[in-house]
C-alpha atoms as an extended CHARMM CRD file, in Angstrom:
* protein
*
       190  EXT
         1         1  MET       CA              0.0000000000        0.0000000000        0.0000000000  PROA      1               0.0000000000
         2         2  THR       CA              1.4330000000        3.3550000000       -0.9740000000  PROA      2               0.0000000000
         3         3  PHE       CA              1.0820000000        6.4620000000        1.1200000000  PROA      3               0.0000000000
         4         4  SER       CA              0.1470000000        9.6730000000       -0.6740000000  PROA      4               0.0000000000
         5         5  PRO       CA              0.5140000000       12.6050000000        1.6990000000  PROA      5               0.0000000000
         6         6  ILE       CA             -1.7640000000       15.6010000000        1.4200000000  PROA      6               0.0000000000
         7         7  ILE       CA              0.7120000000       18.4720000000        1.3480000000  PROA      7               0.0000000000
         8         8  PHE       CA             -0.5420000000       21.5830000000        3.1210000000  PROA      8               0.0000000000
         9         9  ALA       CA              0.7060000000       25.1600000000        3.3350000000  PROA      9               0.0000000000
        10        10  LYS       CA              1.3940000000       27.7570000000        5.9790000000  PROA      10              0.0000000000
        11        11  HSD       CA              1.9270000000       31.4930000000        5.6180000000  PROA      11              0.0000000000
        12        12  ARG       CA              5.3580000000       32.8290000000        6.4890000000  PROA      12              0.0000000000
        13        13  GLN       CA              3.8540000000       36.2950000000        6.9610000000  PROA      13              0.0000000000
        14        14  GLY       CA              1.3400000000       37.6190000000        9.4380000000  PROA      14              0.0000000000
        15        15  SER       CA              0.7950000000       37.2250000000       13.1280000000  PROA      15              0.0000000000
        16        16  VAL       CA             -0.6360000000       34.2840000000       15.0250000000  PROA      16              0.0000000000
        17        17  PRO       CA             -3.0080000000       35.1580000000       17.8700000000  PROA      17              0.0000000000
        18        18  ALA       CA             -2.1210000000       33.6410000000       21.2280000000  PROA      18              0.0000000000
        19        19  GLN       CA             -5.6780000000       32.4580000000       21.8700000000  PROA      19              0.0000000000
        20        20  ASN       CA             -7.0210000000       29.5050000000       19.9090000000  PROA      20              0.0000000000
        21        21  ALA       CA            -10.4190000000       30.4080000000       18.5090000000  PROA      21              0.0000000000
        22        22  TYR       CA            -13.1090000000       28.9770000000       16.2440000000  PROA      22              0.0000000000
        23        23  ARG       CA            -16.0150000000       30.8760000000       14.7630000000  PROA      23              0.0000000000
        24        24  LYS       CA            -18.6470000000       30.0850000000       12.2040000000  PROA      24              0.0000000000
        25        25  LEU       CA            -18.6720000000       32.5000000000        9.2680000000  PROA      25              0.0000000000
        26        26  GLU       CA            -22.3740000000       33.0630000000        8.6780000000  PROA      26              0.0000000000
        27        27  CYS       CA            -21.8180000000       35.8930000000        6.1880000000  PROA      27              0.0000000000
        28        28  GLN       CA            -19.5260000000       33.9150000000        3.8400000000  PROA      28              0.0000000000
        29        29  VAL       CA            -20.7040000000       31.7490000000        0.9320000000  PROA      29              0.0000000000
        30        30  VAL       CA            -19.0810000000       29.2390000000       -1.3990000000  PROA      30              0.0000000000
        31        31  ILE       CA            -19.5470000000       29.3510000000       -5.1600000000  PROA      31              0.0000000000
        32        32  ASP       CA            -18.0710000000       26.6910000000       -7.4240000000  PROA      32              0.0000000000
        33        33  PHE       CA            -17.2940000000       28.0660000000      -10.8610000000  PROA      33              0.0000000000
        34        34  SER       CA            -16.7070000000       25.8200000000      -13.8620000000  PROA      34              0.0000000000
        35        35  GLY       CA            -16.7610000000       25.5940000000      -17.6400000000  PROA      35              0.0000000000
        36        36  PHE       CA            -14.3670000000       25.3510000000      -20.5490000000  PROA      36              0.0000000000
        37        37  GLU       CA            -13.9500000000       29.1330000000      -20.6520000000  PROA      37              0.0000000000
        38        38  THR       CA            -13.6970000000       29.7470000000      -16.9160000000  PROA      38              0.0000000000
        39        39  THR       CA            -10.0520000000       30.8350000000      -16.9520000000  PROA      39              0.0000000000
        40        40  PRO       CA            -10.4460000000       33.2660000000      -19.8850000000  PROA      40              0.0000000000
        41        41  PHE       CA            -13.5540000000       34.7410000000      -18.2250000000  PROA      41              0.0000000000
        42        42  LEU       CA            -11.7710000000       35.3010000000      -14.9110000000  PROA      42              0.0000000000
        43        43  ASN       CA             -8.7780000000       36.8510000000      -16.6750000000  PROA      43              0.0000000000
        44        44  LYS       CA            -10.6650000000       39.1130000000      -19.0720000000  PROA      44              0.0000000000
        45        45  GLU       CA            -13.9270000000       40.0620000000      -17.3780000000  PROA      45              0.0000000000
        46        46  LEU       CA            -12.8100000000       40.0870000000      -13.7450000000  PROA      46              0.0000000000
        47        47  GLY       CA             -9.1940000000       41.0380000000      -14.3430000000  PROA      47              0.0000000000
        48        48  ILE       CA             -7.9640000000       38.3080000000      -12.0150000000  PROA      48              0.0000000000
        49        49  ASN       CA             -4.3130000000       37.4480000000      -12.6290000000  PROA      49              0.0000000000
        50        50  LEU       CA             -4.2760000000       33.6590000000      -12.4370000000  PROA      50              0.0000000000
        51        51  ASN       CA             -0.6080000000       33.2340000000      -13.4090000000  PROA      51              0.0000000000
        52        52  LYS       CA              0.4180000000       32.1640000000       -9.8890000000  PROA      52              0.0000000000
        53        53  LEU       CA             -2.2550000000       29.4820000000       -9.7140000000  PROA      53              0.0000000000
        54        54  ILE       CA             -0.2120000000       26.6650000000      -11.1890000000  PROA      54              0.0000000000
        55        55  ALA       CA             -1.2090000000       23.8070000000       -8.8890000000  PROA      55              0.0000000000
        56        56  PRO       CA             -4.5520000000       22.5830000000       -7.5530000000  PROA      56              0.0000000000
        57        57  GLY       CA             -5.3310000000       24.1800000000       -4.2160000000  PROA      57              0.0000000000
        58        58  LEU       CA             -3.4770000000       27.4330000000       -4.7820000000  PROA      58              0.0000000000
        59        59  GLY       CA             -5.6120000000       30.5130000000       -4.4560000000  PROA      59              0.0000000000
        60        60  ILE       CA             -5.5160000000       34.2660000000       -4.3980000000  PROA      60              0.0000000000
        61        61  GLN       CA             -7.4080000000       36.8860000000       -2.4770000000  PROA      61              0.0000000000
        62        62  GLY       CA             -8.6610000000       39.9280000000       -4.2840000000  PROA      62              0.0000000000
        63        63  VAL       CA            -11.1690000000       42.7300000000       -4.4050000000  PROA      63              0.0000000000
        64        64  PHE       CA            -13.8420000000       43.4060000000       -7.0170000000  PROA      64              0.0000000000
        65        65  ALA       CA            -14.0850000000       46.9260000000       -8.4940000000  PROA      65              0.0000000000
        66        66  ASN       CA            -16.8610000000       47.7600000000       -6.0040000000  PROA      66              0.0000000000
        67        67  GLY       CA            -14.6270000000       46.9110000000       -3.0120000000  PROA      67              0.0000000000
        68        68  ASP       CA            -16.0580000000       43.4630000000       -2.1660000000  PROA      68              0.0000000000
        69        69  SER       CA            -13.3380000000       40.9450000000       -1.3410000000  PROA      69              0.0000000000
        70        70  TYR       CA            -13.0370000000       37.2820000000       -2.3130000000  PROA      70              0.0000000000
        71        71  ALA       CA            -10.7210000000       34.2890000000       -2.2340000000  PROA      71              0.0000000000
        72        72  VAL       CA            -10.5950000000       32.0480000000       -5.3100000000  PROA      72              0.0000000000
        73        73  TYR       CA             -9.0220000000       28.5740000000       -5.3230000000  PROA      73              0.0000000000
        74        74  TYR       CA             -7.7620000000       26.8220000000       -8.4480000000  PROA      74              0.0000000000
        75        75  PHE       CA             -8.8990000000       23.2250000000       -8.9700000000  PROA      75              0.0000000000
        76        76  SER       CA             -8.1770000000       22.9200000000      -12.7070000000  PROA      76              0.0000000000
        77        77  GLU       CA             -8.2460000000       25.0320000000      -15.8770000000  PROA      77              0.0000000000
        78        78  THR       CA            -12.0110000000       24.5460000000      -15.8960000000  PROA      78              0.0000000000
        79        79  ALA       CA            -12.8910000000       24.6530000000      -12.1860000000  PROA      79              0.0000000000
        80        80  TYR       CA            -12.4380000000       27.1750000000       -9.3710000000  PROA      80              0.0000000000
        81        81  ARG       CA            -13.9430000000       27.7450000000       -5.9270000000  PROA      81              0.0000000000
        82        82  PHE       CA            -14.8380000000       31.1990000000       -4.6500000000  PROA      82              0.0000000000
        83        83  VAL       CA            -15.2260000000       31.9350000000       -0.9280000000  PROA      83              0.0000000000
        84        84  LEU       CA            -16.7180000000       35.3720000000       -0.4760000000  PROA      84              0.0000000000
        85        85  GLY       CA            -19.2270000000       37.5170000000        1.3490000000  PROA      85              0.0000000000
        86        86  GLN       CA            -22.8640000000       37.7050000000        0.3110000000  PROA      86              0.0000000000
        87        87  GLU       CA            -22.4950000000       41.0900000000       -1.4330000000  PROA      87              0.0000000000
        88        88  ALA       CA            -19.4360000000       39.8700000000       -3.3460000000  PROA      88              0.0000000000
        89        89  ALA       CA            -21.3630000000       36.7230000000       -4.3190000000  PROA      89              0.0000000000
        90        90  ASN       CA            -24.1640000000       38.8980000000       -5.6900000000  PROA      90              0.0000000000
        91        91  THR       CA            -21.5770000000       40.9000000000       -7.6590000000  PROA      91              0.0000000000
        92        92  LEU       CA            -20.0910000000       37.7180000000       -9.1400000000  PROA      92              0.0000000000
        93        93  VAL       CA            -23.4950000000       36.2440000000      -10.0150000000  PROA      93              0.0000000000
        94        94  ALA       CA            -24.5390000000       39.4880000000      -11.7400000000  PROA      94              0.0000000000
        95        95  LEU       CA            -21.3160000000       39.6530000000      -13.7360000000  PROA      95              0.0000000000
        96        96  VAL       CA            -21.6260000000       36.0430000000      -14.8730000000  PROA      96              0.0000000000
        97        97  ALA       CA            -25.2540000000       36.6520000000      -15.8690000000  PROA      97              0.0000000000
        98        98  GLN       CA            -24.0850000000       39.5740000000      -18.0320000000  PROA      98              0.0000000000
        99        99  HSD       CA            -21.6220000000       37.3720000000      -19.9100000000  PROA      99              0.0000000000
       100       100  GLU       CA            -23.1040000000       33.8600000000      -19.7880000000  PROA      100             0.0000000000
       101       101  HSD       CA            -24.0700000000       34.0120000000      -23.4680000000  PROA      101             0.0000000000
       102       102  GLU       CA            -20.4410000000       34.8380000000      -24.3980000000  PROA      102             0.0000000000
       103       103  TYR       CA            -18.6490000000       32.1550000000      -22.3580000000  PROA      103             0.0000000000
       104       104  ASP       CA            -19.0620000000       28.4730000000      -21.5350000000  PROA      104             0.0000000000
       105       105  ILE       CA            -19.2550000000       29.0380000000      -17.7750000000  PROA      105             0.0000000000
       106       106  GLU       CA            -21.4700000000       27.9690000000      -14.9080000000  PROA      106             0.0000000000
       107       107  LEU       CA            -21.8160000000       29.0190000000      -11.2840000000  PROA      107             0.0000000000
       108       108  MET       CA            -23.0830000000       26.7530000000       -8.5460000000  PROA      108             0.0000000000
       109       109  ARG       CA            -23.8440000000       28.4020000000       -5.2370000000  PROA      109             0.0000000000
       110       110  ARG       CA            -23.0580000000       25.8150000000       -2.5680000000  PROA      110             0.0000000000
       111       111  ASP       CA            -25.7650000000       26.4620000000        0.0120000000  PROA      111             0.0000000000
       112       112  ASP       CA            -25.0760000000       22.9510000000        1.3020000000  PROA      112             0.0000000000
       113       113  LEU       CA            -21.6780000000       24.1080000000        2.6230000000  PROA      113             0.0000000000
       114       114  ALA       CA            -20.9080000000       26.0870000000        5.7700000000  PROA      114             0.0000000000
       115       115  ILE       CA            -17.6540000000       27.7620000000        6.7810000000  PROA      115             0.0000000000
       116       116  GLY       CA            -15.8180000000       27.7790000000       10.0920000000  PROA      116             0.0000000000
       117       117  GLN       CA            -12.6180000000       29.6940000000       10.7560000000  PROA      117             0.0000000000
       118       118  ILE       CA             -9.8770000000       28.8650000000       13.2350000000  PROA      118             0.0000000000
       119       119  CYS       CA             -6.7840000000       30.7180000000       14.3660000000  PROA      119             0.0000000000
       120       120  GLY       CA             -4.3260000000       30.6440000000       17.2260000000  PROA      120             0.0000000000
       121       121  GLN       CA             -1.0900000000       29.0540000000       18.3670000000  PROA      121             0.0000000000
       122       122  SER       CA             -2.4270000000       25.4900000000       18.0260000000  PROA      122             0.0000000000
       123       123  ALA       CA             -4.5280000000       25.9650000000       14.8770000000  PROA      123             0.0000000000
       124       124  PHE       CA             -2.0190000000       24.8000000000       12.2590000000  PROA      124             0.0000000000
       125       125  ASP       CA             -0.8360000000       21.7800000000       14.2660000000  PROA      125             0.0000000000
       126       126  SER       CA             -4.4330000000       20.8240000000       14.9980000000  PROA      126             0.0000000000
       127       127  LEU       CA             -5.2310000000       20.8480000000       11.2730000000  PROA      127             0.0000000000
       128       128  LEU       CA             -2.1940000000       18.7040000000       10.4940000000  PROA      128             0.0000000000
       129       129  THR       CA             -3.2160000000       16.1510000000       13.1060000000  PROA      129             0.0000000000
       130       130  HSD       CA             -6.9610000000       15.9540000000       12.4870000000  PROA      130             0.0000000000
       131       131  PHE       CA             -6.8780000000       16.0900000000        8.7010000000  PROA      131             0.0000000000
       132       132  SER       CA             -3.7470000000       13.9650000000        8.1210000000  PROA      132             0.0000000000
       133       133  LEU       CA             -2.0270000000       16.8540000000        6.3690000000  PROA      133             0.0000000000
       134       134  THR       CA              1.7120000000       17.0700000000        5.7450000000  PROA      134             0.0000000000
       135       135  PRO       CA              3.3680000000       20.4920000000        6.0770000000  PROA      135             0.0000000000
       136       136  GLY       CA              5.3600000000       21.2970000000        3.0010000000  PROA      136             0.0000000000
       137       137  LEU       CA              4.6170000000       24.6640000000        1.4470000000  PROA      137             0.0000000000
       138       138  GLY       CA              5.5870000000       28.0450000000        2.8270000000  PROA      138             0.0000000000
       139       139  ILE       CA              3.5510000000       30.9310000000        1.4310000000  PROA      139             0.0000000000
       140       140  SER       CA              5.2150000000       34.3410000000        1.4220000000  PROA      140             0.0000000000
       141       141  ASP       CA              2.8340000000       36.3350000000       -0.8230000000  PROA      141             0.0000000000
       142       142  LEU       CA              0.2640000000       38.1530000000        1.3130000000  PROA      142             0.0000000000
       143       143  GLN       CA             -2.5340000000       37.6260000000       -1.2440000000  PROA      143             0.0000000000
       144       144  THR       CA             -1.9010000000       33.9170000000       -1.8150000000  PROA      144             0.0000000000
       145       145  CYS       CA             -4.0580000000       31.3420000000       -0.0770000000  PROA      145             0.0000000000
       146       146  TYR       CA             -4.1650000000       27.5580000000       -0.2360000000  PROA      146             0.0000000000
       147       147  GLY       CA             -6.8170000000       24.8800000000        0.1820000000  PROA      147             0.0000000000
       148       148  LYS       CA             -6.9850000000       21.0870000000        0.1440000000  PROA      148             0.0000000000
       149       149  GLN       CA             -9.8140000000       18.5960000000        0.4070000000  PROA      149             0.0000000000
       150       150  SER       CA             -9.3860000000       16.1500000000        3.2950000000  PROA      150             0.0000000000
       151       151  GLY       CA            -12.2940000000       13.7730000000        3.6710000000  PROA      151             0.0000000000
       152       152  GLU       CA            -15.5030000000       15.7940000000        3.9700000000  PROA      152             0.0000000000
       153       153  VAL       CA            -13.7350000000       19.0870000000        4.6390000000  PROA      153             0.0000000000
       154       154  PHE       CA            -12.0330000000       21.6260000000        2.3580000000  PROA      154             0.0000000000
       155       155  VAL       CA             -9.2810000000       23.0850000000        4.5750000000  PROA      155             0.0000000000
       156       156  THR       CA             -7.7240000000       26.4640000000        3.7290000000  PROA      156             0.0000000000
       157       157  THR       CA             -4.9690000000       28.7520000000        4.9430000000  PROA      157             0.0000000000
       158       158  LEU       CA             -4.9830000000       32.4980000000        4.3220000000  PROA      158             0.0000000000
       159       159  LEU       CA             -4.0720000000       35.8780000000        5.7900000000  PROA      159             0.0000000000
       160       160  GLN       CA             -6.8580000000       38.2160000000        6.8480000000  PROA      160             0.0000000000
       161       161  ASP       CA             -5.9350000000       41.6290000000        8.2110000000  PROA      161             0.0000000000
       162       162  GLY       CA             -2.3750000000       40.3770000000        8.7270000000  PROA      162             0.0000000000
       163       163  VAL       CA             -3.4740000000       37.4050000000       10.8530000000  PROA      163             0.0000000000
       164       164  GLN       CA             -2.9860000000       33.7560000000        9.8820000000  PROA      164             0.0000000000
       165       165  GLN       CA             -6.3930000000       32.0870000000        9.5380000000  PROA      165             0.0000000000
       166       166  HSD       CA             -7.6330000000       28.6760000000        8.4640000000  PROA      166             0.0000000000
       167       167  GLN       CA            -11.0850000000       27.8910000000        7.1350000000  PROA      167             0.0000000000
       168       168  LEU       CA            -12.9820000000       24.6150000000        7.3020000000  PROA      168             0.0000000000
       169       169  ILE       CA            -15.5990000000       24.3040000000        4.5670000000  PROA      169             0.0000000000
       170       170  ALA       CA            -18.0300000000       21.3960000000        4.8310000000  PROA      170             0.0000000000
       171       171  GLN       CA            -21.6620000000       20.4760000000        5.1560000000  PROA      171             0.0000000000
       172       172  ALA       CA            -23.2590000000       21.6530000000        8.4030000000  PROA      172             0.0000000000
       173       173  LYS       CA            -23.2220000000       18.3330000000       10.2730000000  PROA      173             0.0000000000
       174       174  PRO       CA            -19.5140000000       17.4970000000        9.7760000000  PROA      174             0.0000000000
       175       175  LEU       CA            -18.6080000000       21.1310000000       10.4830000000  PROA      175             0.0000000000
       176       176  LEU       CA            -20.5070000000       21.0100000000       13.7790000000  PROA      176             0.0000000000
       177       177  ALA       CA            -18.5870000000       17.8410000000       14.6990000000  PROA      177             0.0000000000
       178       178  TRP       CA            -15.2920000000       19.6740000000       14.0310000000  PROA      178             0.0000000000
       179       179  GLN       CA            -16.4730000000       22.6330000000       16.0940000000  PROA      179             0.0000000000
       180       180  GLU       CA            -17.1290000000       20.2650000000       19.0090000000  PROA      180             0.0000000000
       181       181  LYS       CA            -13.6960000000       18.6060000000       18.6240000000  PROA      181             0.0000000000
       182       182  LEU       CA            -11.9280000000       21.9570000000       18.5460000000  PROA      182             0.0000000000
       183       183  SER       CA            -13.9220000000       23.1690000000       21.5450000000  PROA      183             0.0000000000
       184       184  ALA       CA            -12.8730000000       20.0360000000       23.4520000000  PROA      184             0.0000000000
       185       185  GLU       CA             -9.2450000000       20.8960000000       22.5880000000  PROA      185             0.0000000000
       186       186  GLY       CA             -9.6140000000       24.3100000000       24.1970000000  PROA      186             0.0000000000
       187       187  PHE       CA            -10.4820000000       26.4830000000       21.2070000000  PROA      187             0.0000000000
       188       188  SER       CA            -12.8760000000       29.2510000000       22.2200000000  PROA      188             0.0000000000
       189       189  VAL       CA            -16.0270000000       29.0650000000       20.1200000000  PROA      189             0.0000000000
       190       190  ASN       CA            -17.7290000000       32.2930000000       19.0380000000  PROA      190             0.0000000000
């Protein structure tokens, strides 16, 4: 039997809060974006520079012209995942609707997924342990983020306001189970 590690990333920049904390992100949504012309659409219509996204899981954080922020993760040339606030999601949906007749693209709002966010001194090590992740990538670009699927959970690492954060994206029931595990480990739950 061969072992295939799931390589995970950690930011070299940013601060790590002393207190371990978990909170559910009620105002964030997940949109999966796919189609044969997804990459050209993101480059041309949204002006997103995807040149750094050369491996599945790599992502970038950005801001739409109206100031709404997002994180987008690369799965393949034809598939991406956006994690963004409700207003930013509305902006993206409206823009796609404007251009859907010009491009082979499709959005799927993932209302079946919820998002939890953890941070703190034990956050990264806890992710490595619980999700069988192997540390291996150091991220130095402040706008770069990274995500990997581990079982039922899409696990991410990113900087927000200069603080290292990790997001757990899963259906509500598995996410609640992870919240309970993290709480039992001493993470404060907000």
